[in-house]
PDB file of C-alpha atoms in Angstrom:
ATOM      1  CA  MET A  24       0.000   0.000   0.000  1.00 42.00           C
ATOM      2  CA  ALA A  25       1.352   3.438  -0.900  1.00 46.00           C
ATOM      3  CA  ARG A  26       2.049   5.720   2.027  1.00 51.00           C
ATOM      4  CA  GLN A  27       2.916   9.308   2.820  1.00 57.00           C
ATOM      5  CA  VAL A  28       6.480  10.003   3.948  1.00 58.00           C
ATOM      6  CA  ASP A  29       8.252  12.890   5.605  1.00 59.00           C
ATOM      7  CA  ALA A  30       9.923  15.184   3.056  1.00 70.00           C
ATOM      8  CA  SER A  31      10.868  18.132   5.244  1.00 80.00           C
ATOM      9  CA  TRP A  32      14.448  17.791   4.009  1.00 85.00           C
ATOM     10  CA  LEU A  33      13.467  18.000   0.318  1.00 88.00           C
ATOM     11  CA  ALA A  34      13.212  21.794  -0.073  1.00 90.00           C
ATOM     12  CA  LYS A  35      16.747  22.222   1.272  1.00 92.00           C
ATOM     13  CA  TRP A  36      18.181  19.658  -1.142  1.00 92.00           C
ATOM     14  CA  VAL A  37      16.304  21.111  -4.103  1.00 93.00           C
ATOM     15  CA  ALA A  38      17.870  24.484  -3.261  1.00 94.00           C
ATOM     16  CA  ILE A  39      21.315  22.876  -2.877  1.00 95.00           C
ATOM     17  CA  GLY A  40      20.798  21.073  -6.165  1.00 94.00           C
ATOM     18  CA  PHE A  41      19.884  24.290  -7.958  1.00 96.00           C
ATOM     19  CA  VAL A  42      22.972  26.038  -6.579  1.00 96.00           C
ATOM     20  CA  ALA A  43      25.058  23.073  -7.750  1.00 95.00           C
ATOM     21  CA  LYS A  44      23.402  23.395 -11.149  1.00 96.00           C
ATOM     22  CA  LEU A  45      24.317  27.083 -11.388  1.00 95.00           C
ATOM     23  CA  ALA A  46      27.908  26.308 -10.396  1.00 95.00           C
ATOM     24  CA  GLY A  47      28.026  23.486 -12.927  1.00 93.00           C
ATOM     25  CA  THR A  48      26.657  25.805 -15.603  1.00 95.00           C
ATOM     26  CA  TRP A  49      29.385  28.365 -15.016  1.00 94.00           C
ATOM     27  CA  ALA A  50      32.044  25.627 -15.036  1.00 92.00           C
ATOM     28  CA  ARG A  51      30.637  24.180 -18.251  1.00 92.00           C
ATOM     29  CA  PHE A  52      30.523  27.622 -19.846  1.00 94.00           C
ATOM     30  CA  TYR A  53      34.139  28.260 -18.834  1.00 93.00           C
ATOM     31  CA  MET A  54      35.249  24.882 -20.190  1.00 89.00           C
ATOM     32  CA  VAL A  55      33.485  25.302 -23.535  1.00 90.00           C
ATOM     33  CA  THR A  56      34.319  28.965 -24.202  1.00 91.00           C
ATOM     34  CA  THR A  57      37.734  29.369 -22.555  1.00 90.00           C
ATOM     35  CA  ILE A  58      39.510  26.036 -22.146  1.00 85.00           C
ATOM     36  CA  TYR A  59      38.427  24.377 -25.410  1.00 84.00           C
ATOM     37  CA  GLY A  60      36.984  27.231 -27.455  1.00 86.00           C
ATOM     38  CA  VAL A  61      35.034  24.763 -29.604  1.00 83.00           C
ATOM     39  CA  GLY A  62      31.875  22.757 -29.211  1.00 85.00           C
ATOM     40  CA  ASP A  63      28.362  22.240 -30.487  1.00 90.00           C
ATOM     41  CA  SER A  64      27.109  25.076 -28.271  1.00 93.00           C
ATOM     42  CA  PHE A  65      28.761  27.612 -30.587  1.00 94.00           C
ATOM     43  CA  ARG A  66      26.867  26.219 -33.564  1.00 93.00           C
ATOM     44  CA  TYR A  67      23.538  26.180 -31.725  1.00 94.00           C
ATOM     45  CA  TYR A  68      24.114  29.748 -30.569  1.00 94.00           C
ATOM     46  CA  ARG A  69      24.989  31.001 -34.054  1.00 94.00           C
ATOM     47  CA  VAL A  70      22.193  29.227 -35.914  1.00 93.00           C
ATOM     48  CA  GLY A  71      19.694  29.895 -33.124  1.00 93.00           C
ATOM     49  CA  THR A  72      20.432  33.606 -33.363  1.00 93.00           C
ATOM     50  CA  GLU A  73      19.698  33.476 -37.095  1.00 92.00           C
ATOM     51  CA  LEU A  74      16.463  31.508 -36.669  1.00 92.00           C
ATOM     52  CA  ALA A  75      15.230  33.784 -33.872  1.00 92.00           C
ATOM     53  CA  THR A  76      14.250  36.431 -36.420  1.00 91.00           C
ATOM     54  CA  GLN A  77      11.925  33.969 -38.144  1.00 91.00           C
ATOM     55  CA  TRP A  78      10.283  33.063 -34.847  1.00 92.00           C
ATOM     56  CA  ARG A  79       9.769  36.757 -34.071  1.00 90.00           C
ATOM     57  CA  ASP A  80       8.070  37.196 -37.454  1.00 88.00           C
ATOM     58  CA  GLY A  81       5.563  34.522 -36.468  1.00 87.00           C
ATOM     59  CA  ARG A  82       7.030  31.870 -38.764  1.00 88.00           C
ATOM     60  CA  ILE A  83       8.176  28.391 -37.784  1.00 85.00           C
ATOM     61  CA  PRO A  84      11.652  28.168 -39.320  1.00 85.00           C
ATOM     62  CA  ASP A  85      12.488  25.388 -41.728  1.00 82.00           C
ATOM     63  CA  LEU A  86      15.159  22.949 -40.634  1.00 79.00           C
ATOM     64  CA  THR A  87      18.554  23.944 -41.978  1.00 75.00           C
ATOM     65  CA  GLY A  88      19.294  20.611 -43.639  1.00 72.00           C
ATOM     66  CA  ARG A  89      22.788  20.628 -42.141  1.00 80.00           C
ATOM     67  CA  GLY A  90      23.755  17.991 -39.605  1.00 77.00           C
ATOM     68  CA  SER A  91      21.587  15.269 -38.078  1.00 78.00           C
ATOM     69  CA  PHE A  92      17.848  15.660 -37.666  1.00 82.00           C
ATOM     70  CA  GLY A  93      18.263  16.008 -33.895  1.00 84.00           C
ATOM     71  CA  THR A  94      20.834  18.758 -34.355  1.00 88.00           C
ATOM     72  CA  GLN A  95      18.471  20.706 -36.581  1.00 90.00           C
ATOM     73  CA  VAL A  96      15.650  20.344 -34.040  1.00 90.00           C
ATOM     74  CA  VAL A  97      17.856  21.739 -31.261  1.00 93.00           C
ATOM     75  CA  GLU A  98      18.842  24.645 -33.518  1.00 93.00           C
ATOM     76  CA  ALA A  99      15.167  25.470 -34.055  1.00 93.00           C
ATOM     77  CA  VAL A 100      14.432  25.232 -30.315  1.00 93.00           C
ATOM     78  CA  THR A 101      17.406  27.489 -29.550  1.00 94.00           C
ATOM     79  CA  GLY A 102      16.069  29.998 -32.080  1.00 94.00           C
ATOM     80  CA  GLY A 103      12.691  29.935 -30.346  1.00 93.00           C
ATOM     81  CA  ILE A 104      14.352  30.681 -27.003  1.00 93.00           C
ATOM     82  CA  PHE A 105      16.394  33.506 -28.495  1.00 93.00           C
ATOM     83  CA  ALA A 106      13.222  34.950 -29.993  1.00 92.00           C
ATOM     84  CA  ILE A 107      12.064  35.587 -26.422  1.00 90.00           C
ATOM     85  CA  ILE A 108      15.315  36.673 -24.775  1.00 88.00           C
ATOM     86  CA  THR A 109      18.238  38.656 -26.129  1.00 88.00           C
ATOM     87  CA  PRO A 110      20.653  36.137 -27.707  1.00 89.00           C
ATOM     88  CA  ASP A 111      23.527  35.603 -25.307  1.00 92.00           C
ATOM     89  CA  MET A 112      25.834  32.628 -24.900  1.00 94.00           C
ATOM     90  CA  LEU A 113      25.896  32.583 -21.091  1.00 93.00           C
ATOM     91  CA  GLY A 114      22.184  33.328 -20.923  1.00 92.00           C
ATOM     92  CA  GLY A 115      21.558  30.404 -23.256  1.00 94.00           C
ATOM     93  CA  PHE A 116      23.637  28.144 -21.025  1.00 95.00           C
ATOM     94  CA  LEU A 117      21.596  29.223 -17.994  1.00 95.00           C
ATOM     95  CA  LEU A 118      18.237  28.644 -19.691  1.00 94.00           C
ATOM     96  CA  PHE A 119      19.215  25.214 -20.966  1.00 95.00           C
ATOM     97  CA  ALA A 120      20.554  24.388 -17.487  1.00 96.00           C
ATOM     98  CA  ILE A 121      17.182  25.311 -15.963  1.00 96.00           C
ATOM     99  CA  VAL A 122      15.468  23.087 -18.531  1.00 95.00           C
ATOM    100  CA  ALA A 123      17.760  20.227 -17.498  1.00 96.00           C
ATOM    101  CA  PHE A 124      17.079  20.898 -13.806  1.00 97.00           C
ATOM    102  CA  MET A 125      13.354  20.559 -14.456  1.00 96.00           C
ATOM    103  CA  GLY A 126      14.131  17.119 -15.860  1.00 96.00           C
ATOM    104  CA  GLN A 127      16.062  16.266 -12.691  1.00 96.00           C
ATOM    105  CA  LEU A 128      13.072  17.259 -10.572  1.00 96.00           C
ATOM    106  CA  MET A 129      10.790  15.050 -12.638  1.00 95.00           C
ATOM    107  CA  LEU A 130      13.182  12.110 -12.320  1.00 95.00           C
ATOM    108  CA  TYR A 131      13.036  12.523  -8.551  1.00 94.00           C
ATOM    109  CA  ALA A 132       9.233  12.771  -8.658  1.00 92.00           C
ATOM    110  CA  ALA A 133       9.079   9.542 -10.686  1.00 91.00           C
ATOM    111  CA  PHE A 134      11.379   7.740  -8.256  1.00 90.00           C
ATOM    112  CA  ARG A 135       9.355   9.011  -5.320  1.00 87.00           C
ATOM    113  CA  ARG A 136       6.214   7.329  -6.648  1.00 82.00           C
ATOM    114  CA  TRP A 137       7.850   3.930  -6.233  1.00 75.00           C
ATOM    115  CA  ALA A 138      10.820   3.890  -3.865  1.00 70.00           C
ATOM    116  CA  GLN A 139      10.733   3.071  -0.192  1.00 62.00           C
ATOM    117  CA  PRO A 140      11.172   6.103   2.084  1.00 63.00           C
ATOM    118  CA  HIS A 141      14.738   5.313   3.185  1.00 65.00           C
ATOM    119  CA  GLN A 142      15.880   5.445  -0.459  1.00 78.00           C
ATOM    120  CA  LEU A 143      14.543   8.882  -1.277  1.00 85.00           C
ATOM    121  CA  LYS A 144      17.218  11.122   0.228  1.00 86.00           C
ATOM    122  CA  PRO A 145      20.225   9.254  -1.253  1.00 84.00           C
ATOM    123  CA  TYR A 146      18.560   9.331  -4.660  1.00 87.00           C
ATOM    124  CA  ALA A 147      17.864  13.057  -4.349  1.00 90.00           C
ATOM    125  CA  ILE A 148      21.501  13.728  -3.446  1.00 89.00           C
ATOM    126  CA  LEU A 149      22.686  11.757  -6.475  1.00 89.00           C
ATOM    127  CA  ILE A 150      20.184  13.259  -8.911  1.00 92.00           C
ATOM    128  CA  PHE A 151      21.030  16.813  -7.824  1.00 93.00           C
ATOM    129  CA  LEU A 152      24.798  16.604  -7.271  1.00 91.00           C
ATOM    130  CA  LEU A 153      26.276  14.044  -9.660  1.00 88.00           C
ATOM    131  CA  PRO A 154      28.212  15.760 -12.478  1.00 86.00           C
ATOM    132  CA  THR A 155      26.114  13.769 -14.952  1.00 87.00           C
ATOM    133  CA  TYR A 156      23.241  16.069 -13.969  1.00 91.00           C
ATOM    134  CA  ALA A 157      24.847  19.125 -12.370  1.00 91.00           C
ATOM    135  CA  PHE A 158      27.598  19.707 -14.939  1.00 91.00           C
ATOM    136  CA  TRP A 159      27.320  18.007 -18.313  1.00 86.00           C
ATOM    137  CA  PRO A 160      23.737  18.912 -19.393  1.00 90.00           C
ATOM    138  CA  SER A 161      24.266  22.597 -18.540  1.00 91.00           C
ATOM    139  CA  SER A 162      25.061  24.012 -21.954  1.00 93.00           C
ATOM    140  CA  ILE A 163      23.205  24.924 -25.119  1.00 94.00           C
ATOM    141  CA  GLY A 164      22.634  21.562 -26.729  1.00 92.00           C
ATOM    142  CA  LYS A 165      20.814  18.254 -26.927  1.00 93.00           C
ATOM    143  CA  ASP A 166      21.584  16.986 -23.428  1.00 93.00           C
ATOM    144  CA  ALA A 167      19.412  19.463 -21.532  1.00 95.00           C
ATOM    145  CA  LEU A 168      16.373  18.924 -23.769  1.00 95.00           C
ATOM    146  CA  VAL A 169      16.754  15.153 -23.684  1.00 95.00           C
ATOM    147  CA  LEU A 170      17.076  15.179 -19.880  1.00 95.00           C
ATOM    148  CA  LEU A 171      13.820  17.132 -19.563  1.00 96.00           C
ATOM    149  CA  ALA A 172      12.033  14.688 -21.874  1.00 95.00           C
ATOM    150  CA  ILE A 173      13.485  11.670 -20.042  1.00 95.00           C
ATOM    151  CA  GLY A 174      12.340  13.101 -16.717  1.00 95.00           C
ATOM    152  CA  ALA A 175       8.835  13.667 -18.052  1.00 95.00           C
ATOM    153  CA  ALA A 176       8.728  10.161 -19.545  1.00 94.00           C
ATOM    154  CA  ALA A 177       9.907   8.610 -16.276  1.00 93.00           C
ATOM    155  CA  TYR A 178       7.181  10.398 -14.333  1.00 94.00           C
ATOM    156  CA  PHE A 179       4.419   9.414 -16.758  1.00 92.00           C
ATOM    157  CA  ILE A 180       5.676   5.822 -16.747  1.00 91.00           C
ATOM    158  CA  ALA A 181       5.620   5.750 -12.948  1.00 89.00           C
ATOM    159  CA  ARG A 182       2.053   7.053 -12.893  1.00 88.00           C
ATOM    160  CA  SER A 183       0.923   4.719 -15.670  1.00 87.00           C
ATOM    161  CA  LEU A 184       2.282   1.583 -13.999  1.00 85.00           C
ATOM    162  CA  GLU A 185       0.492   2.269 -10.716  1.00 82.00           C
ATOM    163  CA  ALA A 186      -2.857   1.148 -12.117  1.00 80.00           C
ATOM    164  CA  PHE A 187      -2.290   1.101 -15.903  1.00 84.00           C
ATOM    165  CA  GLU A 188      -4.428   4.180 -16.374  1.00 82.00           C
ATOM    166  CA  ILE A 189      -4.731   5.185 -20.015  1.00 84.00           C
ATOM    167  CA  ARG A 190      -4.833   8.917 -19.243  1.00 87.00           C
ATOM    168  CA  TRP A 191      -1.056   9.002 -18.676  1.00 89.00           C
ATOM    169  CA  LEU A 192      -0.245   7.614 -22.121  1.00 88.00           C
ATOM    170  CA  PHE A 193      -0.794  10.907 -23.955  1.00 89.00           C
ATOM    171  CA  GLY A 194       1.855  12.724 -21.908  1.00 90.00           C
ATOM    172  CA  LEU A 195       4.127   9.695 -22.161  1.00 90.00           C
ATOM    173  CA  GLY A 196       3.760   9.681 -25.932  1.00 89.00           C
ATOM    174  CA  LEU A 197       4.735  13.358 -26.133  1.00 91.00           C
ATOM    175  CA  ALA A 198       7.785  12.706 -23.907  1.00 92.00           C
ATOM    176  CA  PHE A 199       8.852   9.732 -26.047  1.00 90.00           C
ATOM    177  CA  ALA A 200       8.409  11.857 -29.174  1.00 89.00           C
ATOM    178  CA  ALA A 201      10.513  14.669 -27.692  1.00 90.00           C
ATOM    179  CA  VAL A 202      13.326  12.227 -26.959  1.00 91.00           C
ATOM    180  CA  GLY A 203      12.920  10.498 -30.306  1.00 86.00           C
ATOM    181  CA  VAL A 204      13.316  13.574 -32.511  1.00 86.00           C
ATOM    182  CA  ILE A 205      16.680  14.233 -30.866  1.00 89.00           C
ATOM    183  CA  ARG A 206      17.983  10.802 -29.820  1.00 84.00           C
ATOM    184  CA  ILE A 207      15.801   8.082 -31.315  1.00 80.00           C
ATOM    185  CA  HIS A 208      17.993   5.263 -29.967  1.00 78.00           C
ATOM    186  CA  ILE A 209      17.423   6.550 -26.415  1.00 85.00           C
ATOM    187  CA  ALA A 210      13.687   6.648 -27.123  1.00 86.00           C
ATOM    188  CA  GLY A 211      13.927   3.057 -28.304  1.00 84.00           C
ATOM    189  CA  LEU A 212      15.586   1.950 -25.065  1.00 85.00           C
ATOM    190  CA  MET A 213      12.959   3.777 -23.020  1.00 89.00           C
ATOM    191  CA  VAL A 214      10.083   2.232 -24.966  1.00 88.00           C
ATOM    192  CA  ALA A 215      11.598  -1.244 -24.525  1.00 87.00           C
ATOM    193  CA  ALA A 216      11.973  -0.647 -20.778  1.00 87.00           C
ATOM    194  CA  PHE A 217       8.363   0.553 -20.599  1.00 88.00           C
ATOM    195  CA  VAL A 218       7.091  -2.583 -22.356  1.00 88.00           C
ATOM    196  CA  LEU A 219       9.047  -4.863 -19.991  1.00 87.00           C
ATOM    197  CA  ALA A 220       7.885  -2.907 -16.956  1.00 85.00           C
ATOM    198  CA  THR A 221       4.279  -3.178 -18.118  1.00 86.00           C
ATOM    199  CA  LEU A 222       4.659  -6.937 -18.489  1.00 84.00           C
ATOM    200  CA  PHE A 223       6.189  -7.633 -15.089  1.00 81.00           C
ATOM    201  CA  SER A 224       5.133  -4.818 -12.741  1.00 77.00           C
ATOM    202  CA  ARG A 225       2.412  -5.268 -10.167  1.00 72.00           C
ATOM    203  CA  SER A 226      -0.493  -2.905  -9.636  1.00 65.00           C
ATOM    204  CA  TYR A 227      -1.295  -1.104  -6.398  1.00 63.00           C
ATOM    205  CA  ARG A 228      -4.974  -1.921  -6.944  1.00 62.00           C
ATOM    206  CA  PRO A 229      -5.163  -5.730  -7.069  1.00 61.00           C
ATOM    207  CA  ASP A 230      -8.902  -5.664  -6.290  1.00 64.00           C
ATOM    208  CA  ASP A 231      -9.649  -3.726  -9.505  1.00 65.00           C
ATOM    209  CA  HIS A 232     -11.038  -6.263 -11.998  1.00 67.00           C
ATOM    210  CA  THR A 233     -10.298  -4.043 -15.004  1.00 76.00           C
ATOM    211  CA  ILE A 234      -6.541  -4.027 -14.330  1.00 77.00           C
ATOM    212  CA  ALA A 235      -5.830  -6.907 -16.712  1.00 77.00           C
ATOM    213  CA  LEU A 236      -7.625  -5.204 -19.599  1.00 80.00           C
ATOM    214  CA  ARG A 237      -5.927  -1.869 -18.946  1.00 82.00           C
ATOM    215  CA  ARG A 238      -2.540  -3.571 -18.693  1.00 82.00           C
ATOM    216  CA  LEU A 239      -3.168  -5.155 -22.093  1.00 85.00           C
ATOM    217  CA  MET A 240      -4.117  -1.773 -23.583  1.00 84.00           C
ATOM    218  CA  VAL A 241      -1.029  -0.069 -22.139  1.00 83.00           C
ATOM    219  CA  LEU A 242       1.129  -2.949 -23.373  1.00 82.00           C
ATOM    220  CA  GLY A 243      -0.363  -2.564 -26.840  1.00 84.00           C
ATOM    221  CA  ALA A 244       0.462   1.142 -26.815  1.00 83.00           C
ATOM    222  CA  GLY A 245       4.042   0.336 -25.800  1.00 82.00           C
ATOM    223  CA  VAL A 246       4.459  -2.254 -28.533  1.00 83.00           C
ATOM    224  CA  GLY A 247       3.034   0.224 -31.049  1.00 82.00           C
ATOM    225  CA  ALA A 248       5.576   2.821 -29.936  1.00 78.00           C
ATOM    226  CA  ALA A 249       8.366   0.254 -30.296  1.00 76.00           C
ATOM    227  CA  LEU A 250       7.290  -0.552 -33.849  1.00 76.00           C
ATOM    228  CA  LEU A 251       7.183   3.167 -34.622  1.00 77.00           C
ATOM    229  CA  VAL A 252      10.774   3.592 -33.402  1.00 70.00           C
ATOM    230  CA  VAL A 253      11.923   0.682 -35.577  1.00 69.00           C
ATOM    231  CA  GLY A 254      10.043   2.144 -38.544  1.00 70.00           C
ATOM    232  CA  LEU A 255      11.467   5.649 -38.128  1.00 67.00           C
ATOM    233  CA  PHE A 256      15.075   4.571 -37.536  1.00 63.00           C
ATOM    234  CA  PRO A 257      15.878   4.130 -41.273  1.00 61.00           C
ATOM    235  CA  ASP A 258      14.275   7.495 -42.140  1.00 58.00           C
ATOM    236  CA  ILE A 259      16.223   9.435 -39.508  1.00 58.00           C
ATOM    237  CA  PHE A 260      19.564   7.614 -39.629  1.00 58.00           C
ATOM    238  CA  GLY A 261      19.405   6.017 -43.075  1.00 59.00           C
ATOM    239  CA  VAL A 262      20.131   2.660 -41.441  1.00 59.00           C
ATOM    240  CA  ASP A 263      18.252  -0.612 -41.832  1.00 59.00           C
ATOM    241  CA  ILE A 264      18.801  -2.185 -38.416  1.00 58.00           C
ATOM    242  CA  LEU A 265      17.948  -5.603 -39.888  1.00 57.00           C
ATOM    243  CA  SER A 266      20.857  -5.356 -42.328  1.00 59.00           C
ATOM    244  CA  SER A 267      24.242  -6.385 -40.941  1.00 61.00           C
ATOM    245  CA  GLN A 268      26.010  -4.204 -43.528  1.00 59.00           C
ATOM    246  CA  ASP A 269      24.042  -1.107 -42.491  1.00 58.00           C
ATOM    247  CA  ARG A 270      24.581  -1.865 -38.790  1.00 58.00           C
ATOM    248  CA  ASP A 271      28.338  -2.233 -39.266  1.00 61.00           C
ATOM    249  CA  GLY A 272      28.505   1.049 -41.170  1.00 61.00           C
ATOM    250  CA  PHE A 273      26.420   2.835 -38.562  1.00 61.00           C
ATOM    251  CA  THR A 274      28.603   1.479 -35.741  1.00 62.00           C
ATOM    252  CA  ALA A 275      31.751   2.563 -37.558  1.00 60.00           C
ATOM    253  CA  ASP A 276      30.330   6.082 -37.974  1.00 60.00           C
ATOM    254  CA  VAL A 277      29.420   6.290 -34.280  1.00 56.00           C
ATOM    255  CA  PHE A 278      32.932   5.114 -33.370  1.00 56.00           C
ATOM    256  CA  ARG A 279      34.442   7.770 -35.628  1.00 56.00           C
ATOM    257  CA  ARG A 280      32.354  10.575 -34.117  1.00 54.00           C
ATOM    258  CA  THR A 281      32.932   9.474 -30.512  1.00 52.00           C
ATOM    259  CA  SER A 282      36.660   9.188 -31.159  1.00 51.00           C
ATOM    260  CA  GLU A 283      37.019  12.887 -31.951  1.00 50.00           C
ATOM    261  CA  ARG A 284      39.199  14.995 -29.628  1.00 50.00           C
ATOM    262  CA  GLY A 285      40.442  11.948 -27.753  1.00 49.00           C
ATOM    263  CA  THR A 286      37.081  10.662 -26.503  1.00 51.00           C
ATOM    264  CA  VAL A 287      37.103   7.039 -27.595  1.00 50.00           C
ATOM    265  CA  GLY A 288      33.997   4.870 -27.675  1.00 52.00           C
ATOM    266  CA  SER A 289      33.975   1.126 -28.168  1.00 55.00           C
ATOM    267  CA  GLY A 290      31.463  -1.621 -28.624  1.00 56.00           C
ATOM    268  CA  GLY A 291      28.740  -2.225 -31.160  1.00 56.00           C
ATOM    269  CA  PHE A 292      25.481  -4.040 -31.674  1.00 61.00           C
ATOM    270  CA  VAL A 293      24.801  -6.896 -29.250  1.00 65.00           C
ATOM    271  CA  THR A 294      24.633 -10.089 -31.293  1.00 67.00           C
ATOM    272  CA  SER A 295      24.202 -12.696 -28.541  1.00 69.00           C
ATOM    273  CA  PRO A 296      22.939 -12.896 -24.937  1.00 71.00           C
ATOM    274  CA  LEU A 297      26.517 -13.467 -23.754  1.00 75.00           C
ATOM    275  CA  GLU A 298      27.421  -9.924 -24.844  1.00 73.00           C
ATOM    276  CA  ILE A 299      24.652  -8.253 -22.803  1.00 73.00           C
ATOM    277  CA  PRO A 300      26.531  -7.993 -19.440  1.00 76.00           C
ATOM    278  CA  GLY A 301      29.537  -6.379 -21.096  1.00 75.00           C
ATOM    279  CA  ALA A 302      27.332  -4.009 -23.089  1.00 74.00           C
ATOM    280  CA  LEU A 303      25.470  -2.961 -19.921  1.00 76.00           C
ATOM    281  CA  ALA A 304      28.760  -2.291 -18.135  1.00 76.00           C
ATOM    282  CA  HIS A 305      29.998  -0.170 -21.031  1.00 76.00           C
ATOM    283  CA  VAL A 306      26.815   1.894 -21.181  1.00 74.00           C
ATOM    284  CA  LEU A 307      26.397   2.402 -17.430  1.00 75.00           C
ATOM    285  CA  TYR A 308      29.960   2.675 -16.147  1.00 77.00           C
ATOM    286  CA  ARG A 309      32.231   4.048 -18.859  1.00 76.00           C
ATOM    287  CA  PRO A 310      34.667   5.697 -18.965  1.00 76.00           C
ATOM    288  CA  PHE A 311      36.695   3.382 -16.784  1.00 76.00           C
ATOM    289  CA  PRO A 312      39.622   4.950 -14.877  1.00 75.00           C
ATOM    290  CA  TRP A 313      42.240   3.363 -17.148  1.00 75.00           C
ATOM    291  CA  GLU A 314      40.600   4.984 -20.204  1.00 73.00           C
ATOM    292  CA  ALA A 315      41.003   8.563 -18.924  1.00 71.00           C
ATOM    293  CA  SER A 316      43.551  10.730 -20.720  1.00 72.00           C
ATOM    294  CA  GLU A 317      42.620  14.318 -19.778  1.00 70.00           C
ATOM    295  CA  LEU A 318      40.963  16.291 -16.979  1.00 69.00           C
ATOM    296  CA  GLN A 319      37.325  15.886 -17.985  1.00 71.00           C
ATOM    297  CA  HIS A 320      37.912  12.169 -18.610  1.00 74.00           C
ATOM    298  CA  PHE A 321      39.286  11.760 -15.084  1.00 75.00           C
ATOM    299  CA  LEU A 322      36.276  13.619 -13.668  1.00 76.00           C
ATOM    300  CA  ALA A 323      33.879  11.368 -15.574  1.00 79.00           C
ATOM    301  CA  ALA A 324      35.830   8.258 -14.571  1.00 78.00           C
ATOM    302  CA  GLY A 325      35.663   9.324 -10.926  1.00 78.00           C
ATOM    303  CA  GLU A 326      31.892   9.557 -11.159  1.00 80.00           C
ATOM    304  CA  THR A 327      31.480   6.195 -12.847  1.00 80.00           C
ATOM    305  CA  GLY A 328      33.830   4.674 -10.280  1.00 79.00           C
ATOM    306  CA  LEU A 329      31.544   5.999  -7.548  1.00 80.00           C
ATOM    307  CA  LEU A 330      28.548   4.466  -9.306  1.00 80.00           C
ATOM    308  CA  ILE A 331      30.294   1.087  -9.480  1.00 80.00           C
ATOM    309  CA  LEU A 332      30.980   1.194  -5.740  1.00 82.00           C
ATOM    310  CA  LEU A 333      27.383   2.219  -4.992  1.00 78.00           C
ATOM    311  CA  THR A 334      26.075  -0.622  -7.155  1.00 77.00           C
ATOM    312  CA  ILE A 335      28.245  -3.192  -5.375  1.00 80.00           C
ATOM    313  CA  TRP A 336      27.252  -1.777  -1.980  1.00 76.00           C
ATOM    314  CA  LYS A 337      23.517  -1.311  -2.491  1.00 69.00           C
ATOM    315  CA  LEU A 338      22.376  -3.938  -4.993  1.00 69.00           C
ATOM    316  CA  PRO A 339      22.385  -7.003  -2.686  1.00 60.00           C
ATOM    317  CA  ALA A 340      20.207  -5.184  -0.141  1.00 58.00           C
ATOM    318  CA  THR A 341      17.812  -3.506  -2.601  1.00 53.00           C
ATOM    319  CA  PRO A 342      14.236  -4.616  -1.878  1.00 52.00           C
ATOM    320  CA  TYR A 343      11.314  -4.598  -4.283  1.00 48.00           C
ATOM    321  CA  PRO A 344       9.902  -1.051  -4.233  1.00 48.00           C
ATOM    322  CA  THR A 345       6.584  -0.639  -2.495  1.00 45.00           C
ATOM    323  CA  GLY A 346       5.873   2.954  -3.486  1.00 43.00           C
ATOM    324  CA  CYS A 347       4.892   6.185  -1.806  1.00 42.00           C
ATOM    325  CA  ILE A 348       2.776   9.208  -2.603  1.00 41.00           C
ATOM    326  CA  LEU A 349       4.284  12.418  -3.993  1.00 39.00           C
TER     327      LEU A 349
END
């Protein structure tokens, strides 16, 4: 049974998290503009400034046709923001950081619907203070928008799985779409997770005789979304995921792009169940300490090292969540 918990500490940690976000934004701005002097934020700022005039004229700007579809979407969104405020690089960083922070709040709200009370404060500390949230998605770019959409999707999923109520699917669909137009592979992972959760989760209303039917309807919506992701993947990326030749070429292109400026990615498509543990470790815990070669790599490796230790420490004692009310 869901229950109310004490959250008197929450306001303080939200404030601390927002201060950490502001500090991370300034650090990210300094790194991008002063230390490196290059980055996608410069492109989004320049193109967004150009597109802002079209937004002010009451016209939705056409996509530029340059770069990936997700890149063009972020350029248009940046232009819409700059149509409201005076275009400014630091101001853009701050606004995108606030957008990302809203996503962090929604991730906490989603977790709070399900987690036991003693887990809430540690999760809040992590979601507000980890560099993954406080530092990296604090610039003009895809990360902040994707984090907001992921947070919204997580919250709608949490609400939907409580009793498989159809009313939450509309918001969930919009959140999936927002992720998909920028990072369709992330949307695909989220849809797959939603389908599995719908299959195996338990409802908080076992005495409701319509639960089974609603679960089936929600599951059907999830499967439909999964098929849509598979159908759109070739149109957005030009890749047939059923073709081994296309997959190999796509993987090689991802490796090339993630190898720029010393940031090396590895791995590829999982072709057998035996490769799943290694793929999960690479996605969740890279970069490993021995892969670091510069300051920001060491910072990222320190964070992933902390996550590895937390996983080893907490996983054996993690109970099945019983839920609580926001």
